Every structure is written in C-alpha cells, then in structure tokens.
CSV table of C-alpha atoms in Angstrom, one decimal:
chain,number,residue,atom,x,y,z
A,1,ALA,CA,68.1,56.9,7.6
A,2,GLN,CA,66.3,55.6,10.6
A,3,SER,CA,65.3,52.1,11.9
A,4,VAL,CA,63.3,50.8,14.9
A,5,THR,CA,63.8,47.4,16.6
A,6,GLN,CA,61.2,45.9,18.9
A,7,LEU,CA,63.0,43.3,20.7
A,8,ASP,CA,60.2,41.0,21.6
A,9,SER,CA,57.6,39.8,19.0
A,10,GLN,CA,55.3,38.3,21.5
A,11,VAL,CA,54.9,39.1,25.3
A,12,PRO,CA,52.6,36.9,27.3
A,13,VAL,CA,51.7,38.2,30.8
A,14,PHE,CA,49.0,37.4,33.5
A,15,GLU,CA,46.5,40.1,34.4
A,16,GLU,CA,47.6,42.6,37.0
A,17,ALA,CA,51.3,41.8,36.4
A,18,PRO,CA,53.7,44.6,35.1
A,19,VAL,CA,54.8,44.6,31.6
A,20,GLU,CA,57.7,46.2,29.7
A,21,LEU,CA,57.7,46.4,25.8
A,22,ARG,CA,61.0,47.3,24.4
A,23,CYS,CA,62.0,49.6,21.6
A,24,ASN,CA,65.4,50.7,20.4
A,25,TYR,CA,65.9,53.0,17.5
A,26,SER,CA,68.7,54.2,15.2
A,27,SER,CA,68.9,57.6,13.8
A,28,SER,CA,71.6,60.1,12.6
A,29,VAL,CA,69.3,63.0,13.3
A,30,SER,CA,66.9,63.9,16.2
A,31,VAL,CA,63.5,62.1,16.1
A,32,TYR,CA,60.1,62.2,17.6
A,33,LEU,CA,59.0,58.9,19.2
A,34,PHE,CA,55.7,57.2,19.2
A,35,TRP,CA,53.8,54.1,20.6
A,36,TYR,CA,50.8,53.0,18.5
A,37,VAL,CA,48.4,50.4,19.5
A,38,GLN,CA,46.3,48.0,17.3
A,39,TYR,CA,43.4,46.2,18.8
A,40,PRO,CA,42.2,43.1,16.9
A,41,ASN,CA,40.5,43.9,13.6
A,42,GLN,CA,41.1,47.6,14.0
A,43,GLY,CA,43.6,50.2,12.6
A,44,LEU,CA,46.4,51.8,14.6
A,45,GLN,CA,45.8,54.4,17.2
A,46,LEU,CA,48.3,56.7,18.9
A,47,LEU,CA,49.0,55.5,22.5
A,48,LEU,CA,51.7,58.2,23.5
A,49,LYS,CA,54.4,60.3,22.1
A,50,TYR,CA,57.5,62.1,22.9
A,51,LEU,CA,58.3,65.3,21.2
A,52,SER,CA,60.4,67.3,23.6
A,53,GLY,CA,60.6,68.2,27.2
A,54,SER,CA,60.1,65.6,30.1
A,55,THR,CA,61.6,62.2,29.0
A,56,LEU,CA,58.7,60.4,30.7
A,57,VAL,CA,55.3,60.5,28.9
A,58,GLU,CA,52.1,58.8,29.9
A,59,SER,CA,48.9,57.6,28.2
A,60,ILE,CA,45.5,58.0,29.7
A,61,ASN,CA,45.2,54.3,30.3
A,62,GLY,CA,48.1,53.9,32.5
A,63,PHE,CA,50.9,53.3,30.1
A,64,GLU,CA,54.2,55.2,30.2
A,65,ALA,CA,57.3,55.4,28.2
A,66,GLU,CA,60.7,56.8,28.8
A,67,PHE,CA,63.0,58.4,26.2
A,68,ASN,CA,66.6,57.5,26.9
A,69,LYS,CA,68.9,59.3,24.4
A,70,SER,CA,72.0,57.7,25.5
A,71,GLN,CA,70.7,54.3,25.0
A,72,THR,CA,68.4,55.2,22.1
A,73,SER,CA,65.5,53.6,23.7
A,74,PHE,CA,61.7,54.3,24.3
A,75,HIS,CA,60.5,51.3,26.3
A,76,LEU,CA,56.8,51.2,27.0
A,77,ARG,CA,55.7,50.2,30.5
A,78,LYS,CA,52.5,49.4,32.5
A,79,PRO,CA,52.6,48.6,36.2
A,80,SER,CA,49.4,46.5,36.2
A,81,VAL,CA,47.8,45.1,32.8
A,82,HIS,CA,44.2,44.3,32.1
A,83,ILE,CA,42.7,41.8,29.8
A,84,SER,CA,41.6,44.7,27.6
A,85,ASP,CA,45.4,45.7,26.9
A,86,THR,CA,45.7,42.6,24.7
A,87,ALA,CA,46.7,44.0,21.5
A,88,GLU,CA,49.6,44.7,19.1
A,89,TYR,CA,52.0,47.5,20.0
A,90,PHE,CA,54.1,49.5,17.6
A,91,CYS,CA,57.0,51.8,18.2
A,92,ALA,CA,57.8,54.3,15.6
A,93,VAL,CA,60.0,57.4,15.0
A,94,ARG,CA,59.9,60.4,12.8
A,95,PRO,CA,62.9,62.7,12.1
A,96,LEU,CA,62.4,66.3,13.0
A,97,GLY,CA,61.6,68.5,10.1
A,98,GLY,CA,60.8,67.2,6.6
A,99,TYR,CA,57.8,65.2,5.8
A,100,ASN,CA,55.4,63.5,8.2
A,101,LYS,CA,56.8,60.0,7.6
A,102,LEU,CA,56.8,57.5,10.4
A,103,ILE,CA,59.1,54.5,10.6
A,104,PHE,CA,57.5,51.6,12.4
A,105,GLY,CA,59.1,48.7,14.2
A,106,ALA,CA,57.8,45.1,13.6
A,107,GLY,CA,55.4,45.2,16.5
A,108,THR,CA,55.1,43.4,19.7
A,109,ARG,CA,52.0,41.2,20.6
A,110,LEU,CA,50.9,41.6,24.1
A,111,ALA,CA,48.7,38.8,25.4
A,112,VAL,CA,47.3,39.2,28.7
A,113,HIS,CA,45.9,36.0,30.4
A,114,PRO,CA,43.5,35.8,33.3
B,1,ASP,CA,34.7,64.0,12.2
B,2,ALA,CA,34.1,60.6,10.8
B,3,GLY,CA,37.8,59.7,10.8
B,4,VAL,CA,39.6,58.1,7.9
B,5,ILE,CA,37.2,56.2,5.8
B,6,GLN,CA,38.1,53.1,3.8
B,7,SER,CA,36.2,51.0,1.3
B,8,PRO,CA,35.5,48.2,0.9
B,9,ARG,CA,36.3,46.7,4.3
B,10,HIS,CA,36.7,43.3,2.9
B,11,GLU,CA,37.6,42.3,-0.8
B,12,VAL,CA,37.7,38.7,-2.1
B,13,THR,CA,38.9,38.4,-5.7
B,14,GLU,CA,40.3,36.0,-8.1
B,15,MET,CA,44.0,36.1,-9.2
B,16,GLY,CA,44.4,38.3,-12.3
B,17,GLN,CA,41.5,40.6,-11.5
B,18,GLU,CA,41.9,44.3,-10.8
B,19,VAL,CA,41.4,45.5,-7.4
B,20,THR,CA,40.6,49.1,-6.3
B,21,LEU,CA,40.9,50.3,-2.7
B,22,ARG,CA,39.5,53.6,-1.7
B,23,CYS,CA,40.3,56.0,1.1
B,24,LYS,CA,38.9,59.3,2.2
B,25,PRO,CA,41.1,61.1,4.6
B,26,ILE,CA,40.1,63.4,7.5
B,27,SER,CA,39.0,66.8,6.1
B,28,GLY,CA,41.9,69.3,6.3
B,29,HIS,CA,44.7,66.9,6.5
B,30,ASP,CA,47.5,67.3,4.0
B,31,TYR,CA,49.1,64.0,4.2
B,32,LEU,CA,47.8,60.6,3.1
B,33,PHE,CA,49.6,57.4,3.6
B,34,TRP,CA,49.0,53.9,2.3
B,35,TYR,CA,50.3,51.0,4.3
B,36,ARG,CA,50.1,47.2,3.8
B,37,GLN,CA,50.2,44.8,6.8
B,38,THR,CA,50.9,41.0,6.7
B,39,MET,CA,52.1,38.5,9.1
B,40,MET,CA,55.3,37.9,7.3
B,41,ARG,CA,56.4,41.5,6.6
B,42,GLY,CA,54.6,43.4,9.3
B,43,LEU,CA,53.5,46.9,8.6
B,44,GLU,CA,55.0,48.4,5.4
B,45,LEU,CA,54.6,52.0,4.0
B,46,LEU,CA,53.7,51.7,0.3
B,47,ILE,CA,53.4,55.3,-0.8
B,48,TYR,CA,52.5,58.8,0.7
B,49,PHE,CA,51.1,62.1,-0.6
B,50,ASN,CA,51.4,65.6,0.5
B,51,ASN,CA,48.8,68.1,-0.9
B,52,ASN,CA,47.8,65.4,-3.5
B,53,VAL,CA,51.2,65.0,-4.9
B,54,PRO,CA,53.0,61.7,-4.4
B,55,ILE,CA,56.2,62.3,-2.4
B,56,ASP,CA,57.7,58.7,-1.9
B,57,ASP,CA,56.5,55.6,-3.7
B,58,SER,CA,59.6,53.6,-3.0
B,59,GLY,CA,57.6,51.1,-0.9
B,60,MET,CA,55.2,50.0,-3.8
B,61,PRO,CA,56.1,46.5,-4.5
B,62,GLU,CA,56.0,46.5,-8.3
B,63,ASP,CA,54.4,48.0,-11.4
B,64,ARG,CA,51.1,46.1,-10.7
B,65,PHE,CA,50.6,48.6,-7.9
B,66,SER,CA,49.4,52.2,-8.5
B,67,ALA,CA,48.0,55.1,-6.3
B,68,LYS,CA,46.3,58.3,-7.1
B,69,MET,CA,45.0,61.2,-5.2
B,70,PRO,CA,42.9,63.3,-7.6
B,71,ASN,CA,41.8,65.6,-4.9
B,72,ALA,CA,42.2,66.4,-1.2
B,73,SER,CA,39.4,64.1,-0.3
B,74,PHE,CA,39.9,60.8,-2.0
B,75,SER,CA,42.7,58.5,-2.9
B,76,THR,CA,42.8,54.9,-4.5
B,77,LEU,CA,45.2,52.2,-4.5
B,78,LYS,CA,44.9,49.8,-7.5
B,79,ILE,CA,46.5,46.4,-8.0
B,80,GLN,CA,46.3,45.0,-11.6
B,81,PRO,CA,46.6,42.1,-12.0
B,82,SER,CA,46.3,40.9,-8.5
B,83,GLU,CA,48.1,37.9,-7.1
B,84,PRO,CA,47.6,35.7,-4.2
B,85,ARG,CA,50.8,37.3,-2.5
B,86,ASP,CA,48.8,40.5,-2.5
B,87,SER,CA,46.6,39.2,0.2
B,88,ALA,CA,46.9,41.5,3.2
B,89,VAL,CA,45.2,44.2,5.2
B,90,TYR,CA,45.7,47.7,3.5
B,91,PHE,CA,45.5,50.8,5.7
B,92,CYS,CA,45.1,54.3,4.8
B,93,ALA,CA,46.1,57.1,7.1
B,94,SER,CA,46.1,60.8,7.1
B,95,SER,CA,47.8,63.6,9.1
B,96,ARG,CA,48.1,67.5,9.1
B,97,GLN,CA,51.0,69.4,8.0
B,98,GLY,CA,53.3,69.8,10.9
B,99,ALA,CA,51.3,67.4,13.1
B,100,ASP,CA,52.8,64.5,14.7
B,101,GLU,CA,49.9,62.0,14.8
B,102,GLN,CA,48.7,60.0,11.9
B,103,TYR,CA,45.1,58.8,12.0
B,104,PHE,CA,44.6,55.2,10.5
B,105,GLY,CA,41.4,54.0,8.9
B,106,PRO,CA,39.8,50.5,9.8
B,107,GLY,CA,41.7,48.8,6.9
B,108,THR,CA,40.6,46.8,3.9
B,109,ARG,CA,41.2,43.1,4.1
B,110,LEU,CA,42.1,41.8,0.7
B,111,THR,CA,42.1,38.2,-0.2
B,112,VAL,CA,43.2,37.2,-3.6
B,113,THR,CA,42.4,33.3,-4.5
C-alpha cells in the first residue's frame, strides 16, 4: 500500500519570497509522483509530475520538484512566489503498472501575502 | 475538448432527500473517478471505473451511496437518503488508459440541511 504525507497544512509567505512545500511518501513498489494545484472554487489541475529520468522536474509557471528516492520525498519549490500562487497544493503518488489510481496527501494551503 | 463536465454545480437539499450528481468524462478516457472533499477529511476517493466497470468502491462511505456508469460518456453518484454530514464538494475526474494525468471537473458543492 502507498501513503503520502504533506508535512505542512498551511504555509504563509510574502510575495517574492521563496517557498518549499514538503511531501514524503511510503510505498513498497516504485511509484510515479505528482503535484496538483487547486485554485479557489476550482477542480484540481496537474502542476508537474515525475515519471522517470531526471529527478528535477519543472512546471511552466516556475515551480520545480525534486524526486529523492533515498528520502522518499518529492518537495515542491519556487524561488519567488506571486499573489496568484495562492492555492491548495496536493502531492500524489501512483504505483507503476496496475490501474490509474492516485493516492493524495492531505494538501498544503499556500497563502501569499503582499 | 470541453473537459470533464459535472452537474449541477451547486445542490442544496433537505435531509432525507435523494441526490443525484452527474459527470461526463472527457471523450476517449477509459477511467472515471469520484472524489469527495471536505475540510475535515480532505480529498477522498469514493469509487473508480475502468471501461464502465467499477473497480474499487472501498471508499464509498455506506450503502446510502451508489454510483453507476451506464456508458462511456456518463456517470452518476447517488445519495439516498442524504444526511447533513454528506455536505461536501464532489469531484469527478477522468483519465486515459496508461496515461498519468487525471483531469478533474469543476465539482458539485452539495449542502444538505
């Protein structure tokens, strides 16, 4: 079985400051890793994903995440946040093979203040 | 493509009433997922289908909840009878076989009074 732990339920940060949202997972098999973002009153959208290859993956809006197998982590970072980044962020895993079932973490609410 | 379509977007009903939530997945997608999101419990997977067949319904809270997928372009989630603790946002998502991304609908906000 798999599980995902997002260590911070809320992260307040000032605009243009760096931010890191932490995600750790547990799995007995290899997994794919994902970050989804949910803006207020919307559904979830894929932000970035790690399937294989380079352990550092990037999104189009400046976020990046690094897969660390030894620490079973997939932390999300951005060097300078904007007000528009205010949202809830979900880390998720999916075991290789089998059905397309995602296991989500509890979410981290990022609040960017001016 | 129009994306995943859910209806209604908002539903307010009284305790004891039947509630039916509807979802139209993206055309060509083989998987359909129903999730529930609340402040207390976060995002929960209720049930998912592959090629219209229910694969795992272990997340369905109790017998008051049922889901069907009569064809590849339509699914329903029914609650009968509804209770105030069922108040939540219900999301539908779909994905292609072998693909990695799930596409979420805008959700249905259910309020049971």
